[in-house]
Amino acid sequence: MRSRALAPLLTVLLAVVALVSAAPPETVVRPTRFDYKMTTLSNGLQVVFLEDHSTPIVHLALWYHVGSKDEKPGRTGFAHLFEHLMFKGSKNVRPDQHPSWITSIGGESNAETDEDSTIYWETVPSHYLPLVLWLEADRMASLDVSDEKFKTELEVVKEERRMRVENQPFGLLPEIIFDKAFTTHPYKHQTIGSMRDLEAASIADVREFHDTYYVPNNATAVLVGDFETAEAQALVERYLGRVPRGKPVPRNIPAEPPHTREERVTVTQPWPLPAVVVAYHITRDGHPDAYPLHILAKILSDGDSSRLYRSLVYQKQVALAAFGEAKLIEHPNLFYAVAIVQTGHRPEDVLRELQGEIDKVKEAGVTAEELARAKRQFARDYILGRESVRQKALHLGHAVVIHDDIRTADQEFDLFQDVTLEDVQRVARTYFTADSRLLMTVMPGAPAAGVSR
């Protein structure tokens, strides 16, 4: 017999349940697909056009398919060095005149280099499109790589390395992780290059690197903004189309052999606290497994709400910081997790805790709530990441240069939203194997020989 006193409460609860049941399913609004046009000029330059008349500006991103993975052993840091040299003048442009010109017309410009590519870009009022095309064509055809400029910029890069890497607390951590995790592939070294290689670089080496990679048949121009495609295409042909094609670009990058046994490494660095690292070799960007790996990395190691941070820093208080990354780029790379050991705790215990959190995913997967939250975060980032003309050009350029398939610029949103709980646990079990992992401890102390600088 039902109590009369409970009847009103049950009525309310049933009403709430009915409302929840009647609530519409969670939906994520898909961003509009790009309406682009793509062509390849006779000199091999790929060009992507995307009209966007929302603002009277135009963005040009010139991607060179060259990064630190194209550097030879003992000759590291060249791709990043050219990020500096490319602003130091060409046949018709004085040193530093290129960025000054862009600033004077109300625009902005810069460059960025990573393991796989180097991007030079300008955003300007749309009627200055001919100027930026001429500037890029002039330095593509006639960059001035003089001995004087080479030596000057080399010193600038060496100082940048001291400031950003060597003199920062834990600044050498990525360099140490990748140096220990890779044996063969050039991902073993960082984009900034080693100090030893920078000091040994010669002008002949640098000129050879430039002549090999900074050619139209190794470049992709992405134009997004307020223009008519037919007119823009004529301008691109007029300026960039006249740059002579270069020699075929070599792609003889050595592959990393399979890792079949666990590596345990202890190194020393003059850091205030120990650090522990767990690293696994994973697949490449664009592989079907890359999408659940992205999701897994966000759940495990991205930010203060991630599993690693909540467990090691907030709940158990054995680490001062805990973070990680699934580094999914052009060639197979690493998933790694790091914990900075809290004072009073043993590194081996914290390493065990770090490993334990990763093993939990292999054994039990992630929850539906975690997966849904990660998908919402990806949807937010994906949509906000296409707000500006520069961001739209980044999506398109990445699809062409890194994926070699421009269609992926639109397809990845759906691929992320289609990831399942089973996908996440499957990739954890596939890649997080004991035989292929690196377990590393970095202890405070004088650095031992062998760490690349």
PDB file of N, CA and C in Angstrom, residues 260-311:
ATOM      1  N   THR A 260      60.004  -2.820 -29.433  1.00  0.00           N
ATOM      2  CA  THR A 260      59.477  -4.119 -28.988  1.00  0.00           C
ATOM      3  C   THR A 260      59.869  -4.472 -27.559  1.00  0.00           C
ATOM      4  N   ARG A 261      60.485  -3.548 -26.858  1.00  0.00           N
ATOM      5  CA  ARG A 261      60.791  -3.830 -25.452  1.00  0.00           C
ATOM      6  C   ARG A 261      60.730  -2.533 -24.650  1.00  0.00           C
ATOM      7  N   GLU A 262      60.386  -2.676 -23.398  1.00  0.00           N
ATOM      8  CA  GLU A 262      60.269  -1.503 -22.531  1.00  0.00           C
ATOM      9  C   GLU A 262      61.633  -0.872 -22.288  1.00  0.00           C
ATOM     10  N   GLU A 263      61.659   0.467 -22.314  1.00  0.00           N
ATOM     11  CA  GLU A 263      62.883   1.208 -22.009  1.00  0.00           C
ATOM     12  C   GLU A 263      62.695   1.928 -20.678  1.00  0.00           C
ATOM     13  N   ARG A 264      63.666   1.766 -19.778  1.00  0.00           N
ATOM     14  CA  ARG A 264      63.661   2.521 -18.514  1.00  0.00           C
ATOM     15  C   ARG A 264      64.904   3.396 -18.486  1.00  0.00           C
ATOM     16  N   VAL A 265      64.697   4.689 -18.320  1.00  0.00           N
ATOM     17  CA  VAL A 265      65.795   5.642 -18.412  1.00  0.00           C
ATOM     18  C   VAL A 265      65.746   6.577 -17.206  1.00  0.00           C
ATOM     19  N   THR A 266      66.911   6.858 -16.641  1.00  0.00           N
ATOM     20  CA  THR A 266      67.030   7.888 -15.604  1.00  0.00           C
ATOM     21  C   THR A 266      68.106   8.876 -16.031  1.00  0.00           C
ATOM     22  N   VAL A 267      67.757  10.142 -16.049  1.00  0.00           N
ATOM     23  CA  VAL A 267      68.715  11.193 -16.387  1.00  0.00           C
ATOM     24  C   VAL A 267      68.685  12.236 -15.286  1.00  0.00           C
ATOM     25  N   THR A 268      69.664  13.122 -15.311  1.00  0.00           N
ATOM     26  CA  THR A 268      69.718  14.194 -14.308  1.00  0.00           C
ATOM     27  C   THR A 268      69.720  15.548 -15.005  1.00  0.00           C
ATOM     28  N   GLN A 269      69.072  16.490 -14.375  1.00  0.00           N
ATOM     29  CA  GLN A 269      69.028  17.874 -14.855  1.00  0.00           C
ATOM     30  C   GLN A 269      69.007  18.808 -13.648  1.00  0.00           C
ATOM     31  N   PRO A 270      69.514  20.021 -13.797  1.00  0.00           N
ATOM     32  CA  PRO A 270      69.541  20.964 -12.656  1.00  0.00           C
ATOM     33  C   PRO A 270      68.168  21.591 -12.407  1.00  0.00           C
ATOM     34  N   TRP A 271      67.179  20.745 -12.168  1.00  0.00           N
ATOM     35  CA  TRP A 271      65.815  21.213 -11.942  1.00  0.00           C
ATOM     36  C   TRP A 271      65.491  21.112 -10.452  1.00  0.00           C
ATOM     37  N   PRO A 272      64.545  21.911  -9.974  1.00  0.00           N
ATOM     38  CA  PRO A 272      64.256  21.909  -8.531  1.00  0.00           C
ATOM     39  C   PRO A 272      63.538  20.658  -8.044  1.00  0.00           C
ATOM     40  N   LEU A 273      62.834  19.963  -8.924  1.00  0.00           N
ATOM     41  CA  LEU A 273      62.062  18.778  -8.528  1.00  0.00           C
ATOM     42  C   LEU A 273      62.240  17.664  -9.563  1.00  0.00           C
ATOM     43  N   PRO A 274      62.076  16.422  -9.153  1.00  0.00           N
ATOM     44  CA  PRO A 274      62.110  15.327 -10.142  1.00  0.00           C
ATOM     45  C   PRO A 274      60.881  15.368 -11.050  1.00  0.00           C
ATOM     46  N   ALA A 275      61.022  14.753 -12.215  1.00  0.00           N
ATOM     47  CA  ALA A 275      59.897  14.581 -13.139  1.00  0.00           C
ATOM     48  C   ALA A 275      59.890  13.133 -13.605  1.00  0.00           C
ATOM     49  N   VAL A 276      58.687  12.581 -13.799  1.00  0.00           N
ATOM     50  CA  VAL A 276      58.565  11.214 -14.326  1.00  0.00           C
ATOM     51  C   VAL A 276      57.721  11.257 -15.592  1.00  0.00           C
ATOM     52  N   VAL A 277      58.036  10.359 -16.521  1.00  0.00           N
ATOM     53  CA  VAL A 277      57.410  10.378 -17.844  1.00  0.00           C
ATOM     54  C   VAL A 277      57.049   8.957 -18.265  1.00  0.00           C
ATOM     55  N   VAL A 278      55.861   8.799 -18.831  1.00  0.00           N
ATOM     56  CA  VAL A 278      55.477   7.563 -19.509  1.00  0.00           C
ATOM     57  C   VAL A 278      55.175   7.938 -20.961  1.00  0.00           C
ATOM     58  N   ALA A 279      55.799   7.238 -21.918  1.00  0.00           N
ATOM     59  CA  ALA A 279      55.599   7.582 -23.331  1.00  0.00           C
ATOM     60  C   ALA A 279      55.384   6.322 -24.161  1.00  0.00           C
ATOM     61  N   TYR A 280      54.501   6.442 -25.164  1.00  0.00           N
ATOM     62  CA  TYR A 280      54.210   5.337 -26.091  1.00  0.00           C
ATOM     63  C   TYR A 280      54.259   5.868 -27.522  1.00  0.00           C
ATOM     64  N   HIS A 281      54.684   5.033 -28.438  1.00  0.00           N
ATOM     65  CA  HIS A 281      54.634   5.393 -29.858  1.00  0.00           C
ATOM     66  C   HIS A 281      53.207   5.170 -30.377  1.00  0.00           C
ATOM     67  N   ILE A 282      52.705   6.165 -31.084  1.00  0.00           N
ATOM     68  CA  ILE A 282      51.343   6.091 -31.619  1.00  0.00           C
ATOM     69  C   ILE A 282      51.370   6.359 -33.121  1.00  0.00           C
ATOM     70  N   THR A 283      50.183   6.473 -33.711  1.00  0.00           N
ATOM     71  CA  THR A 283      50.084   6.622 -35.155  1.00  0.00           C
ATOM     72  C   THR A 283      50.214   8.079 -35.575  1.00  0.00           C
ATOM     73  N   ARG A 284      49.888   8.341 -36.827  1.00  0.00           N
ATOM     74  CA  ARG A 284      50.045   9.670 -37.431  1.00  0.00           C
ATOM     75  C   ARG A 284      48.717  10.420 -37.481  1.00  0.00           C
ATOM     76  N   ASP A 285      48.823  11.715 -37.726  1.00  0.00           N
ATOM     77  CA  ASP A 285      47.657  12.563 -37.950  1.00  0.00           C
ATOM     78  C   ASP A 285      46.913  12.085 -39.204  1.00  0.00           C
ATOM     79  N   GLY A 286      45.612  11.994 -39.125  1.00  0.00           N
ATOM     80  CA  GLY A 286      44.803  11.584 -40.263  1.00  0.00           C
ATOM     81  C   GLY A 286      44.480  10.100 -40.283  1.00  0.00           C
ATOM     82  N   HIS A 287      45.212   9.291 -39.506  1.00  0.00           N
ATOM     83  CA  HIS A 287      44.897   7.863 -39.399  1.00  0.00           C
ATOM     84  C   HIS A 287      43.557   7.718 -38.640  1.00  0.00           C
ATOM     85  N   PRO A 288      42.732   6.710 -38.980  1.00  0.00           N
ATOM     86  CA  PRO A 288      41.449   6.556 -38.263  1.00  0.00           C
ATOM     87  C   PRO A 288      41.612   6.482 -36.741  1.00  0.00           C
ATOM     88  N   ASP A 289      42.708   5.917 -36.251  1.00  0.00           N
ATOM     89  CA  ASP A 289      42.910   5.833 -34.797  1.00  0.00           C
ATOM     90  C   ASP A 289      43.277   7.182 -34.181  1.00  0.00           C
ATOM     91  N   ALA A 290      43.647   8.163 -35.012  1.00  0.00           N
ATOM     92  CA  ALA A 290      44.077   9.451 -34.464  1.00  0.00           C
ATOM     93  C   ALA A 290      42.943  10.147 -33.716  1.00  0.00           C
ATOM     94  N   TYR A 291      41.702   9.940 -34.174  1.00  0.00           N
ATOM     95  CA  TYR A 291      40.581  10.686 -33.571  1.00  0.00           C
ATOM     96  C   TYR A 291      40.241  10.177 -32.170  1.00  0.00           C
ATOM     97  N   PRO A 292      40.105   8.857 -31.952  1.00  0.00           N
ATOM     98  CA  PRO A 292      39.931   8.419 -30.556  1.00  0.00           C
ATOM     99  C   PRO A 292      41.169   8.691 -29.688  1.00  0.00           C
ATOM    100  N   LEU A 293      42.357   8.740 -30.285  1.00  0.00           N
ATOM    101  CA  LEU A 293      43.542   9.079 -29.488  1.00  0.00           C
ATOM    102  C   LEU A 293      43.491  10.539 -29.032  1.00  0.00           C
ATOM    103  N   HIS A 294      43.010  11.417 -29.909  1.00  0.00           N
ATOM    104  CA  HIS A 294      42.823  12.819 -29.505  1.00  0.00           C
ATOM    105  C   HIS A 294      41.847  12.893 -28.326  1.00  0.00           C
ATOM    106  N   ILE A 295      40.732  12.181 -28.448  1.00  0.00           N
ATOM    107  CA  ILE A 295      39.721  12.181 -27.385  1.00  0.00           C
ATOM    108  C   ILE A 295      40.328  11.654 -26.088  1.00  0.00           C
ATOM    109  N   LEU A 296      41.067  10.550 -26.183  1.00  0.00           N
ATOM    110  CA  LEU A 296      41.664   9.943 -24.998  1.00  0.00           C
ATOM    111  C   LEU A 296      42.655  10.888 -24.330  1.00  0.00           C
ATOM    112  N   ALA A 297      43.462  11.572 -25.135  1.00  0.00           N
ATOM    113  CA  ALA A 297      44.434  12.509 -24.566  1.00  0.00           C
ATOM    114  C   ALA A 297      43.749  13.648 -23.835  1.00  0.00           C
ATOM    115  N   LYS A 298      42.639  14.119 -24.375  1.00  0.00           N
ATOM    116  CA  LYS A 298      41.916  15.202 -23.704  1.00  0.00           C
ATOM    117  C   LYS A 298      41.358  14.722 -22.367  1.00  0.00           C
ATOM    118  N   ILE A 299      40.826  13.528 -22.322  1.00  0.00           N
ATOM    119  CA  ILE A 299      40.250  12.998 -21.075  1.00  0.00           C
ATOM    120  C   ILE A 299      41.360  12.729 -20.051  1.00  0.00           C
ATOM    121  N   LEU A 300      42.456  12.170 -20.520  1.00  0.00           N
ATOM    122  CA  LEU A 300      43.521  11.789 -19.593  1.00  0.00           C
ATOM    123  C   LEU A 300      44.356  12.969 -19.109  1.00  0.00           C
ATOM    124  N   SER A 301      44.691  13.873 -20.013  1.00  0.00           N
ATOM    125  CA  SER A 301      45.823  14.744 -19.678  1.00  0.00           C
ATOM    126  C   SER A 301      45.685  16.196 -20.070  1.00  0.00           C
ATOM    127  N   ASP A 302      44.526  16.642 -20.504  1.00  0.00           N
ATOM    128  CA  ASP A 302      44.395  18.017 -20.962  1.00  0.00           C
ATOM    129  C   ASP A 302      43.720  18.893 -19.909  1.00  0.00           C
ATOM    130  N   GLY A 303      44.496  19.623 -19.151  1.00  0.00           N
ATOM    131  CA  GLY A 303      43.935  20.613 -18.239  1.00  0.00           C
ATOM    132  C   GLY A 303      43.657  20.103 -16.835  1.00  0.00           C
ATOM    133  N   ASP A 304      43.155  21.030 -15.996  1.00  0.00           N
ATOM    134  CA  ASP A 304      42.940  20.736 -14.581  1.00  0.00           C
ATOM    135  C   ASP A 304      41.808  19.739 -14.340  1.00  0.00           C
ATOM    136  N   SER A 305      40.911  19.549 -15.315  1.00  0.00           N
ATOM    137  CA  SER A 305      39.818  18.588 -15.114  1.00  0.00           C
ATOM    138  C   SER A 305      40.161  17.199 -15.658  1.00  0.00           C
ATOM    139  N   SER A 306      41.363  17.043 -16.178  1.00  0.00           N
ATOM    140  CA  SER A 306      41.742  15.744 -16.738  1.00  0.00           C
ATOM    141  C   SER A 306      41.953  14.712 -15.634  1.00  0.00           C
ATOM    142  N   ARG A 307      41.927  13.452 -16.018  1.00  0.00           N
ATOM    143  CA  ARG A 307      42.107  12.372 -15.040  1.00  0.00           C
ATOM    144  C   ARG A 307      43.448  12.469 -14.317  1.00  0.00           C
ATOM    145  N   LEU A 308      44.526  12.707 -15.075  1.00  0.00           N
ATOM    146  CA  LEU A 308      45.855  12.732 -14.458  1.00  0.00           C
ATOM    147  C   LEU A 308      45.960  13.858 -13.436  1.00  0.00           C
ATOM    148  N   TYR A 309      45.495  15.035 -13.800  1.00  0.00           N
ATOM    149  CA  TYR A 309      45.605  16.164 -12.870  1.00  0.00           C
ATOM    150  C   TYR A 309      44.755  15.930 -11.628  1.00  0.00           C
ATOM    151  N   ARG A 310      43.512  15.514 -11.831  1.00  0.00           N
ATOM    152  CA  ARG A 310      42.626  15.315 -10.684  1.00  0.00           C
ATOM    153  C   ARG A 310      43.171  14.239  -9.744  1.00  0.00           C
ATOM    154  N   SER A 311      43.721  13.172 -10.309  1.00  0.00           N
ATOM    155  CA  SER A 311      44.186  12.075  -9.469  1.00  0.00           C
ATOM    156  C   SER A 311      45.501  12.411  -8.759  1.00  0.00           C
TER     157      SER A 311
END
